[in-house]
XYZ file of C-alpha atoms in Angstrom:
711
model
C -41.477 -16.116 15.093
C -42.759 -13.804 17.741
C -42.045 -9.917 17.417
C -39.781 -10.739 20.645
C -37.856 -13.378 20.142
C -36.877 -12.042 16.354
C -35.728 -9.047 18.076
C -33.589 -11.082 21.544
C -29.914 -10.961 20.135
C -30.116 -8.085 19.491
C -31.047 -6.889 22.962
C -28.999 -8.993 24.905
C -25.777 -7.797 22.781
C -27.558 -4.598 23.622
C -27.704 -4.841 27.403
C -23.828 -6.751 27.589
C -22.352 -4.112 25.496
C -23.829 -1.316 28.468
C -22.484 -3.444 31.447
C -18.854 -2.929 29.278
C -20.310 0.759 28.572
C -20.259 1.279 31.788
C -16.954 -0.587 32.951
C -15.001 1.416 30.609
C -16.827 4.750 31.742
C -15.291 3.665 34.946
C -12.210 3.725 34.009
C -11.648 6.186 33.031
C -14.001 8.680 34.331
C -11.216 6.975 37.154
C -7.793 7.964 35.603
C -9.476 11.764 34.373
C -10.684 12.928 37.158
C -7.542 12.883 39.436
C -6.144 15.625 42.216
C -8.537 17.770 42.886
C -11.292 16.933 40.282
C -11.360 13.560 42.460
C -13.871 14.092 44.467
C -16.075 14.193 41.455
C -15.469 11.454 39.568
C -18.581 9.895 40.079
C -20.462 13.255 38.097
C -17.720 12.593 34.993
C -19.079 8.261 34.988
C -22.602 10.313 34.203
C -20.839 12.228 31.653
C -19.236 9.554 30.187
C -22.377 7.173 30.113
C -24.401 9.989 28.368
C -21.813 11.034 25.873
C -21.458 7.787 24.821
C -24.548 6.976 24.824
C -25.290 9.850 22.025
C -22.660 8.696 20.173
C -23.757 4.751 20.350
C -27.374 6.397 19.362
C -25.847 8.525 16.706
C -23.902 5.456 15.013
C -26.506 2.928 15.326
C -28.579 5.243 12.435
C -26.212 6.975 10.303
C -23.755 3.695 9.763
C -23.269 2.230 6.414
C -21.945 -0.678 8.895
C -25.211 -2.277 11.115
C -23.771 -3.883 13.538
C -21.266 -1.331 14.087
C -20.401 0.167 18.282
C -18.909 3.215 19.012
C -17.395 4.509 22.304
C -14.013 6.638 24.006
C -11.029 5.875 22.356
C -8.451 4.808 24.673
C -5.408 5.901 22.550
C -7.167 9.294 22.946
C -8.140 9.516 26.641
C -4.468 8.706 28.099
C -3.226 11.465 25.639
C -5.734 13.454 27.029
C -5.142 12.291 31.134
C -1.384 12.887 30.151
C -2.488 17.092 28.752
C -4.681 17.510 32.068
C -1.677 16.069 34.382
C -0.120 19.044 32.883
C -2.528 21.796 34.062
C -0.968 23.037 37.075
C -4.446 23.782 38.669
C -5.496 20.385 38.615
C -2.760 18.812 40.799
C -3.926 19.646 44.176
C -6.460 21.589 45.661
C -5.012 23.779 47.110
C -5.327 26.256 44.332
C -7.791 24.785 42.393
C -11.660 24.330 44.101
C -12.898 20.683 43.339
C -15.326 22.538 41.194
C -13.583 24.430 39.176
C -11.168 21.487 38.627
C -13.270 19.346 37.744
C -15.500 22.184 35.324
C -11.991 21.678 33.851
C -11.237 19.198 33.148
C -15.259 18.564 31.792
C -14.306 21.204 29.064
C -11.146 19.498 28.643
C -12.867 16.409 27.701
C -16.207 18.100 25.362
C -13.143 20.131 23.783
C -11.336 17.188 22.591
C -14.342 16.087 21.974
C -15.758 18.512 19.379
C -11.754 19.101 17.841
C -11.926 15.117 16.307
C -15.294 16.002 15.417
C -14.080 18.312 13.156
C -11.064 16.608 12.214
C -13.338 13.453 10.980
C -15.398 16.213 9.077
C -12.547 17.594 7.472
C -11.345 14.142 6.229
C -13.555 12.722 4.725
C -14.875 15.841 2.791
C -11.713 15.997 1.635
C -11.379 11.670 0.717
C -7.932 12.207 3.156
C -9.006 8.866 5.126
C -8.001 6.375 2.237
C -4.505 7.336 2.412
C -4.800 4.531 5.546
C -5.615 1.932 2.151
C -2.361 1.841 1.943
C -0.859 0.674 5.294
C 0.588 -3.239 5.274
C -0.758 -5.331 5.755
C 1.589 -6.431 8.615
C 0.889 -3.703 10.137
C -3.039 -4.366 10.417
C -2.292 -7.514 11.782
C -0.159 -6.184 14.577
C -2.655 -4.086 15.503
C -5.144 -6.399 15.385
C -2.890 -8.664 17.671
C -1.854 -5.637 19.676
C -5.070 -5.173 20.854
C -6.096 -8.867 21.569
C -2.761 -8.911 23.595
C -4.183 -5.700 25.587
C -7.523 -7.323 26.404
C -6.476 -10.196 27.648
C -4.325 -8.944 29.529
C -7.260 -6.650 30.417
C -9.348 -8.879 31.374
C -6.872 -11.104 33.770
C -6.434 -7.805 35.456
C -9.948 -7.588 35.818
C -10.453 -11.033 37.304
C -7.338 -10.288 39.767
C -8.350 -7.163 40.919
C -4.110 -6.059 38.889
C -4.782 -2.632 37.661
C -2.475 -1.539 34.704
C -1.537 -5.336 34.166
C 0.669 -5.851 30.640
C 3.871 -5.991 29.434
C 4.867 -2.123 30.029
C 4.587 -3.224 34.204
C 6.038 -6.979 34.010
C 5.841 -7.039 37.772
C 2.505 -6.668 37.854
C 2.054 -10.588 36.837
C 4.247 -11.261 39.841
C 0.607 -10.294 41.848
C -0.995 -11.801 39.687
C 0.182 -15.573 40.893
C -1.534 -15.337 44.782
C -4.703 -14.503 42.683
C -5.314 -17.066 40.978
C -8.095 -18.489 41.913
C -10.318 -15.140 40.749
C -8.283 -15.349 37.215
C -9.317 -19.731 37.502
C -13.391 -19.027 36.284
C -13.040 -15.889 34.664
C -10.387 -18.376 32.099
C -12.656 -21.506 32.143
C -15.866 -18.908 31.420
C -13.797 -17.898 28.204
C -12.716 -20.924 27.203
C -16.510 -22.312 27.532
C -16.959 -19.730 24.914
C -13.881 -20.360 22.864
C -14.644 -23.867 22.708
C -18.825 -23.590 22.254
C -18.705 -21.358 20.132
C -16.792 -24.139 17.993
C -19.432 -26.588 17.753
C -23.162 -24.150 18.688
C -23.477 -21.245 16.405
C -26.649 -20.330 17.852
C -26.535 -16.018 18.638
C -27.845 -16.663 22.200
C -25.192 -18.876 22.859
C -22.649 -15.732 24.854
C -25.703 -14.016 26.571
C -26.775 -17.501 27.593
C -23.639 -18.425 29.072
C -22.814 -15.260 30.432
C -26.404 -15.791 32.349
C -25.958 -18.821 32.882
C -22.175 -18.244 34.615
C -24.302 -14.820 36.946
C -26.718 -17.451 38.360
C -24.136 -20.281 38.950
C -22.362 -17.739 40.549
C -24.942 -16.348 42.850
C -26.616 -20.209 43.649
C -23.637 -20.990 44.829
C -22.958 -17.299 47.518
C -26.790 -18.554 48.570
C -26.256 -22.381 48.949
C -22.490 -21.670 51.174
C -24.637 -18.398 52.702
C -21.255 -16.089 51.793
C -21.844 -12.668 52.678
C -21.731 -10.106 49.884
C -20.274 -7.390 51.030
C -17.096 -9.754 52.234
C -17.544 -11.271 48.326
C -17.232 -7.431 46.818
C -14.741 -6.758 49.405
C -12.646 -9.320 48.371
C -12.740 -9.112 44.799
C -15.435 -10.910 43.677
C -17.960 -8.760 42.083
C -17.220 -6.197 40.285
C -16.386 -2.070 42.434
C -16.431 0.590 40.221
C -14.036 2.826 41.431
C -15.848 6.496 41.197
C -17.082 8.482 44.026
C -20.899 9.097 43.913
C -20.762 12.724 44.073
C -24.159 14.511 44.511
C -24.193 18.230 42.426
C -24.512 21.399 44.045
C -25.571 23.724 41.366
C -24.473 27.311 43.545
C -20.450 25.742 44.134
C -20.487 25.532 40.380
C -22.080 28.269 39.157
C -19.417 30.198 41.580
C -16.467 27.806 40.722
C -17.573 28.682 36.647
C -17.109 32.824 37.127
C -13.446 31.876 38.562
C -12.433 30.240 35.299
C -9.726 31.741 33.432
C -9.701 30.909 29.376
C -5.339 30.562 30.222
C -5.692 27.069 30.893
C -7.949 26.057 27.688
C -5.587 28.667 25.211
C -2.498 26.844 26.577
C -4.134 23.193 26.187
C -5.071 24.122 22.840
C -1.681 22.699 21.265
C -2.391 19.374 22.655
C -5.858 19.154 22.393
C -5.215 19.139 18.766
C -3.205 16.291 19.072
C -5.774 14.394 20.847
C -8.059 14.689 18.492
C -5.150 13.371 15.958
C -4.293 11.127 17.958
C -8.035 10.071 17.786
C -8.185 10.039 13.913
C -5.511 7.791 13.578
C -7.157 5.858 16.220
C -10.004 5.927 14.211
C -8.729 4.702 10.833
C -6.520 2.073 12.138
C -9.417 0.640 13.946
C -11.572 1.178 10.739
C -8.846 -0.954 8.560
C -8.678 -3.903 11.584
C -12.397 -4.282 11.138
C -12.122 -3.920 7.070
C -9.946 -6.992 7.438
C -11.842 -8.907 10.059
C -15.636 -8.531 8.561
C -13.944 -9.710 5.436
C -15.110 -6.820 3.113
C -14.500 -2.957 2.992
C -16.201 0.172 4.491
C -17.420 3.091 2.995
C -14.548 5.181 5.083
C -15.871 8.790 4.283
C -19.529 7.628 5.030
C -18.005 6.602 8.388
C -15.854 9.223 9.538
C -18.869 11.519 9.170
C -20.820 9.450 10.924
C -18.287 9.249 13.536
C -17.970 13.025 13.314
C -21.871 13.349 13.998
C -20.666 11.256 17.113
C -18.018 13.432 18.444
C -19.293 16.918 18.028
C -22.390 15.781 19.886
C -20.922 13.571 21.724
C -18.679 16.463 22.381
C -21.173 19.005 23.417
C -22.521 16.672 26.249
C -18.780 16.517 27.516
C -17.977 13.476 26.154
C -14.474 11.880 24.834
C -13.047 11.471 21.554
C -14.769 8.057 20.385
C -13.734 5.960 17.126
C -15.461 2.500 16.574
C -14.487 -0.397 19.432
C -13.023 -3.786 17.226
C -13.712 -5.794 20.247
C -17.415 -4.623 20.782
C -18.485 -4.368 17.489
C -17.128 -8.465 17.000
C -19.505 -9.456 19.660
C -22.582 -7.366 18.058
C -22.379 -9.196 15.316
C -20.738 -12.479 16.703
C -24.405 -12.783 18.925
C -26.674 -10.827 17.050
C -25.622 -10.159 13.285
C -25.531 -6.847 11.878
C -28.396 -4.960 13.049
C -29.018 -1.459 14.217
C -31.107 -1.816 17.095
C -28.144 -3.138 19.818
C -26.681 0.792 19.634
C -30.066 1.767 20.763
C -30.524 -0.475 23.095
C -26.907 -0.171 24.005
C -27.416 3.589 23.834
C -30.657 3.558 26.555
C -28.445 1.373 28.811
C -26.111 4.127 29.289
C -28.223 6.185 29.586
C -29.774 4.239 33.005
C -26.198 3.703 33.887
C -25.843 7.864 34.187
C -28.991 7.274 36.665
C -28.309 3.777 38.411
C -25.177 2.976 37.023
C -23.337 2.805 40.079
C -25.586 0.681 41.945
C -26.324 -1.739 38.788
C -22.935 -2.677 38.427
C -21.769 -3.879 41.777
C -24.100 -7.024 41.488
C -21.990 -7.692 38.466
C -19.406 -11.270 38.652
C -16.021 -10.254 38.033
C -15.226 -12.805 36.292
C -17.798 -12.894 34.023
C -16.327 -9.232 32.782
C -12.685 -10.660 32.905
C -13.834 -13.317 30.732
C -15.768 -11.636 28.013
C -12.268 -9.390 27.763
C -10.133 -12.631 26.988
C -12.599 -14.162 24.995
C -12.160 -11.497 22.420
C -8.651 -10.875 23.173
C -8.341 -15.155 22.356
C -9.861 -14.618 19.932
C -8.055 -11.536 17.689
C -4.593 -13.031 18.772
C -6.159 -16.293 16.739
C -7.136 -14.440 13.298
C -3.977 -12.588 13.436
C -0.624 -14.992 15.838
C -2.122 -18.120 15.792
C -3.498 -17.883 12.241
C -0.098 -16.307 10.375
C 2.196 -18.723 11.630
C 3.544 -20.620 9.205
C 2.195 -18.611 6.574
C 3.421 -15.114 6.566
C 6.924 -14.501 5.623
C 9.427 -14.309 8.422
C 9.897 -11.071 7.868
C 6.260 -9.821 7.697
C 5.474 -12.506 10.981
C 8.061 -10.125 12.880
C 6.347 -6.845 12.254
C 3.108 -8.139 13.130
C 5.369 -9.530 16.569
C 6.605 -6.222 16.591
C 3.778 -3.751 16.513
C 2.027 -5.858 18.482
C 4.386 -5.900 21.655
C 5.500 -2.611 20.601
C 1.515 -1.426 21.191
C 1.857 -3.183 24.499
C 4.798 -1.900 25.473
C 3.943 2.198 24.607
C 0.708 2.300 22.895
C -1.053 2.094 19.410
C 0.356 5.269 17.528
C 3.960 4.278 18.778
C 2.664 0.504 17.012
C 2.431 1.176 14.051
C 4.416 3.917 13.201
C 7.134 1.330 14.267
C 5.824 -0.867 12.228
C 5.014 0.919 9.203
C 8.688 1.902 9.507
C 10.210 -1.738 9.471
C 7.698 -2.715 6.839
C 8.851 0.200 4.638
C 12.626 -0.694 5.738
C 11.801 -4.207 4.332
C 10.374 -3.277 1.182
C 13.512 -1.560 0.864
C 15.328 -4.325 1.169
C 13.651 -7.071 -1.137
C 13.069 -3.842 -3.988
C 16.830 -3.154 -3.947
C 18.013 -6.862 -4.564
C 15.316 -6.782 -7.845
C 17.086 -7.196 -10.997
C 17.126 -4.001 -12.671
C 17.723 -5.350 -16.106
C 14.882 -6.514 -17.891
C 17.004 -7.488 -20.616
C 20.537 -7.390 -22.068
C 22.498 -7.075 -25.605
C 25.092 -7.115 -27.737
C 25.280 -6.345 -31.088
C 25.001 -9.647 -32.156
C 21.627 -9.874 -30.402
C 20.618 -6.416 -30.257
C 16.491 -5.612 -31.807
C 18.050 -3.019 -34.353
C 16.234 -1.960 -37.187
C 18.748 -0.472 -39.924
C 19.376 -2.962 -43.055
C 23.464 -1.977 -43.295
C 24.783 -3.512 -46.745
C 26.810 -7.050 -46.141
C 29.350 -5.499 -45.511
C 29.476 -3.408 -42.895
C 26.722 -6.123 -41.237
C 29.485 -8.621 -40.684
C 31.654 -5.620 -39.494
C 29.283 -5.039 -36.257
C 29.188 -8.232 -35.392
C 33.035 -9.738 -35.953
C 33.660 -8.472 -32.675
C 29.854 -7.498 -31.138
C 30.704 -6.634 -27.378
C 31.594 -3.404 -28.652
C 28.218 -2.575 -28.009
C 26.044 -3.038 -24.592
C 22.671 -2.750 -23.893
C 20.717 -2.696 -21.357
C 17.093 -2.797 -20.572
C 16.092 -1.220 -17.070
C 13.070 -1.196 -15.241
C 11.388 0.127 -11.695
C 13.206 2.465 -9.582
C 16.562 3.860 -9.611
C 17.348 4.950 -5.928
C 19.775 3.875 -3.785
C 19.765 0.067 -3.596
C 18.807 -0.977 -7.103
C 21.282 1.808 -8.651
C 23.901 0.332 -6.822
C 23.000 -3.083 -7.951
C 23.617 -1.583 -11.681
C 26.522 -0.234 -10.930
C 28.179 -3.431 -9.927
C 26.658 -5.467 -12.830
C 27.880 -3.344 -15.429
C 31.277 -3.017 -13.522
C 31.383 -7.342 -12.817
C 30.563 -7.489 -17.136
C 33.181 -4.844 -17.645
C 35.829 -5.756 -15.550
C 39.020 -5.104 -17.661
C 37.416 -3.801 -21.369
C 34.871 -1.244 -21.528
C 32.413 -1.259 -24.600
C 32.151 1.646 -27.162
C 29.139 2.277 -26.505
C 26.713 1.161 -23.674
C 23.074 1.972 -24.249
C 20.238 2.180 -21.749
C 17.172 1.887 -22.061
C 15.097 4.086 -19.267
C 11.875 3.307 -20.810
C 10.468 1.128 -18.243
C 12.210 3.249 -15.194
C 9.737 4.800 -13.153
C 11.903 7.378 -10.918
C 15.514 7.547 -10.007
C 16.901 9.205 -7.086
C 20.287 11.220 -6.347
C 21.962 7.961 -5.723
C 20.645 6.694 -9.383
C 22.115 10.323 -10.942
C 25.070 9.927 -9.930
C 25.570 6.237 -10.646
C 24.427 7.706 -14.559
C 27.324 10.288 -14.429
C 29.474 8.056 -12.784
C 29.032 4.949 -16.351
C 29.407 8.499 -18.330
C 32.647 9.301 -16.770
C 33.808 5.341 -17.593
C 32.748 4.994 -20.366
C 34.175 9.069 -21.354
C 37.766 7.663 -19.519
C 37.444 5.014 -22.576
C 36.997 6.926 -25.208
C 33.540 5.197 -25.121
C 30.001 6.884 -24.856
C 26.567 6.450 -22.859
C 23.566 6.705 -24.291
C 20.579 7.301 -22.606
C 17.018 6.735 -24.848
C 13.578 6.625 -24.070
C 14.481 8.745 -21.027
C 10.390 9.249 -19.510
C 9.090 12.848 -19.411
C 9.354 14.022 -15.697
C 12.790 11.989 -14.797
C 16.037 14.093 -13.433
C 18.335 14.347 -16.365
C 21.706 13.615 -16.012
C 24.882 15.932 -16.438
C 27.749 13.956 -16.991
C 30.342 15.019 -19.299
C 29.930 12.352 -22.500
C 25.742 11.482 -22.179
C 23.555 11.640 -25.438
C 20.055 11.298 -25.652
C 18.376 9.512 -28.117
C 14.117 9.349 -28.754
C 14.065 5.600 -28.009
C 15.893 1.806 -28.239
C 16.281 1.945 -32.549
C 17.348 5.688 -32.593
C 20.077 4.621 -29.909
C 21.121 1.516 -31.747
C 21.550 3.685 -35.138
C 23.810 6.527 -33.089
C 26.216 3.038 -31.976
C 26.427 1.626 -34.903
C 27.612 4.431 -37.366
C 29.082 5.945 -34.509
C 31.231 2.610 -34.634
C 31.267 2.235 -38.553
C 32.842 5.657 -38.764
C 35.798 4.558 -35.679
C 36.482 1.554 -38.442
C 36.676 3.706 -41.400
C 33.195 1.735 -42.868
C 30.983 4.753 -43.028
C 31.315 5.968 -46.307
C 31.121 2.051 -48.028
C 28.453 2.254 -51.114
C 28.375 -1.050 -51.350
C 25.831 -1.887 -54.018
C 22.932 -4.268 -53.403
C 23.499 -7.388 -54.456
C 27.121 -7.533 -55.354
C 27.670 -8.755 -59.752
C 24.514 -9.324 -59.719
C 22.942 -6.074 -60.869
C 25.339 -5.564 -63.652
C 23.826 -8.742 -65.340
C 19.953 -7.037 -65.018
C 20.652 -3.980 -65.801
C 18.722 -4.329 -69.068
C 15.731 -4.692 -67.120
C 16.143 -1.955 -63.574
C 15.373 1.749 -63.998
C 16.867 4.579 -62.107
C 14.888 6.919 -60.169
C 15.967 9.425 -58.457
C 14.575 11.017 -55.122
C 15.362 14.206 -52.490
C 14.903 13.930 -48.865
C 11.677 13.635 -47.671
C 10.390 12.709 -51.074
C 7.925 9.421 -51.399
C 8.585 6.061 -52.488
C 6.101 3.664 -51.615
C 2.658 4.925 -50.535
C 1.885 2.763 -47.886
C -1.724 0.666 -49.372
C -0.518 0.999 -53.257
C 0.127 -2.288 -54.662
C 3.439 -3.398 -55.533
C 6.048 -1.521 -57.308
C 8.802 -4.037 -57.857
C 12.280 -4.819 -55.996
C 14.217 -1.283 -54.664
C 17.604 -1.435 -54.537
C 19.343 1.188 -53.134
C 22.705 2.429 -54.628
C 23.487 5.225 -52.684
C 21.183 7.783 -49.893
C 18.960 5.836 -47.090
C 15.377 5.242 -46.999
C 12.706 4.954 -44.121
C 10.091 2.435 -43.570
C 7.055 4.267 -41.604
C 3.384 2.810 -40.729
C 0.526 5.092 -40.488
C -1.704 3.751 -37.356
C -5.359 3.690 -36.647
C -4.988 6.703 -34.885
C -3.071 8.500 -37.151
C 0.433 8.322 -35.419
C 3.544 7.140 -37.227
C 5.882 5.607 -36.192
C 9.369 3.871 -38.058
C 9.540 0.809 -38.236
C 12.998 0.349 -40.656
C 15.595 2.241 -42.127
C 16.849 0.208 -45.352
C 21.148 1.650 -46.088
C 22.603 2.085 -49.810
C 23.672 -1.521 -50.628
C 20.260 -3.202 -49.189
C 16.913 -3.836 -50.972
C 13.042 -3.863 -50.542
C 9.768 -3.912 -51.619
C 10.161 -8.073 -51.995
C 7.045 -8.645 -49.813
C 4.660 -6.934 -51.154
C 6.090 -8.064 -55.215
C 6.225 -11.745 -54.110
C 2.912 -11.796 -51.444
C 0.766 -10.147 -54.316
C -0.787 -7.525 -52.495
C -0.454 -4.178 -51.498
C 1.993 -2.394 -49.986
C 1.767 -2.362 -46.154
C 3.667 0.790 -45.274
C 5.501 3.794 -46.512
C 8.838 4.251 -47.390
C 10.600 8.083 -47.925
C 13.945 9.224 -48.665
C 16.095 10.607 -45.536
C 18.728 12.047 -48.068
C 19.679 12.109 -51.648
C 18.568 8.655 -52.568
C 19.008 6.570 -56.093
C 17.267 3.295 -56.169
C 16.983 1.184 -59.286
C 13.969 -0.546 -59.885
C 12.655 -3.892 -61.241
C 8.800 -3.648 -61.714
C 6.831 -6.497 -61.558
C 6.152 -6.314 -65.501
C 10.276 -6.626 -66.102
C 10.831 -9.117 -63.279
C 8.549 -11.006 -65.807
C 10.474 -10.687 -68.454
C 13.020 -11.707 -67.480
C 11.620 -14.723 -66.561
C 11.186 -15.733 -69.347
C 13.941 -14.082 -71.639
C 16.176 -14.747 -68.467
C 14.767 -18.123 -66.283
C 18.434 -18.985 -65.523
C 19.546 -15.161 -64.026
C 15.744 -14.511 -62.816
C 16.404 -17.868 -60.530
C 19.735 -16.241 -59.289
C 17.656 -12.981 -58.154
C 14.824 -15.522 -56.292
C 17.394 -17.516 -54.011
C 18.820 -13.752 -53.128
C 16.170 -11.744 -52.661
C 15.396 -15.441 -50.824
C 18.186 -15.410 -48.434
C 17.527 -11.844 -47.779
C 14.337 -12.474 -46.677
C 15.006 -15.337 -44.448
C 17.668 -13.014 -42.754
C 15.106 -10.505 -42.325
C 12.665 -13.112 -40.514
C 15.538 -14.586 -38.256
C 16.400 -10.797 -37.341
C 12.019 -10.813 -37.256
C 11.501 -13.592 -34.614
C 14.930 -12.629 -32.567
C 14.174 -8.867 -31.662
C 9.691 -10.954 -31.148
C 11.762 -13.221 -28.181
C 13.438 -10.297 -26.716
C 10.393 -8.532 -26.961
C 8.832 -11.218 -24.710
C 11.858 -12.177 -22.772
């Protein structure tokens, strides 16, 4: 493949993009140069072409995405047009000369471009553009769909010669009906491009199809002997809506001397808003382009490239520039990732500034219209049509809403409304989520305190004295209300003595959530109950309601609740003996020991010390982790036994045991147990059976805790 043929697709793409840039510059020049400045619309066209050339060249060289095409932003241009329209001196030629009015428009255009360049650089420098990643997918899809509709209406309007065709001007569609014969060739050519792209993947398909359409049109004109001037007047050939006035340096120099800075200073705040609109358009276009391309762009690098393009273009008087989705897709569709097309486009823009007003009148109107319709249909197909039946109804509704709002009011309004509705749907869906991860009562709560049988039975006779709710997520006005209603419904007639809320998985609480907790505490206090909040994350606001008790974790909260219940039952001081009736028979083999609070009974890793029967006080089993952190595994109260695992397994102790208070124990050492088995095998068998029952109960509790943790 020769050097020229390998680059022919990029050259064709760049040439076509240059022609499209001419039409855009002509339309924007007509929009901005009105009133007193209208006599120099042709000059504005040339300035816009030169600025577009600078931007296209810079982005072609500096962009990390080969094939990215940039140009004047529509939303920023419309915003700037409103700024220009609000300046009194630009409304009529009575108070301002045409040259002064044109200079004012050019200064405002260049200032907007420079401000956009500075703003783009700041956002890229401080990595603030990444915030656009949080824009919801339905909003991006709706933005693309809205762009597709605008391109579709722009194509039909260009073909039929109807200005401002769109949903915001519904009466214009009635004007389109009598001019159907101008729209039909554009629609047929767009259909040919769409259908041809499904069967032919060659990069020259689009330029060759468009060239064939131009050749066919002029062949018909030549064979029919039609008058070219009459065809242009009728609307078959493109007619730039600009005037080609000559530039008189002397008159502009005289006008420059009459300008006062007041007009610029008064417009500066609004120019900053124009730059902000361009920034939002830049971020939205980039995010939408990522969705179409299927990969992420280096946003900060693209912001820097666009910043340079705007700064240099602004020095030439150009408008704020952003990436173009439609032009970029056209370039990638024809020539794939390349940088040559942007350079060719820049060259065509320079030529357009010199002779564009002479070349453009020979372009068939329906050809340009077909290009716009083709890309409009493509964007609609990739969004609304593709997502129909796949997306959730709420998401699809947001897409439609954004697309319609973009067409009716503008891009920024559409994006803002889409974000608001998406946030509303999210809050609705999130509030429907169950804030309660797990729920327990006294009979199945994962407590880690071993108590004597009498106390254990007393705590489980009526298990609903205790209610434990393990919460998760964010307690805001929706989920907090659902939690309150759930608790209220669960205890409609009777309320638990102790209500525990495990807050370990709660990420945040709003004011409504705080009010809900205070209300629960008040209801508990009215019924002589207590609300216990445990495992409060750092940074969470603390409710100040009366009767709220805070505990470090669920383990301590359950222990607190059980102690409180036993006090009310009068069993708190019940010093039950472990293995009642059996210890008296084992007295000859037991060795009494006493420990002070905090004293070590068993060291982690030591050899088994036998069975320890707690006859007074309590102990805690603590595990030293590899990180050096110590956690409490379990607490053993008076009337319980420990040490059975290491004794029967014949292994070293797996954790340390400390006395919580003054504690007395009876120790049955491994040597004493061997003597017991030799001298009194029947008594030893009875001991083993009771210890086996204790181990079975503890294994059952462990299995229950594992099941609850996995739920």
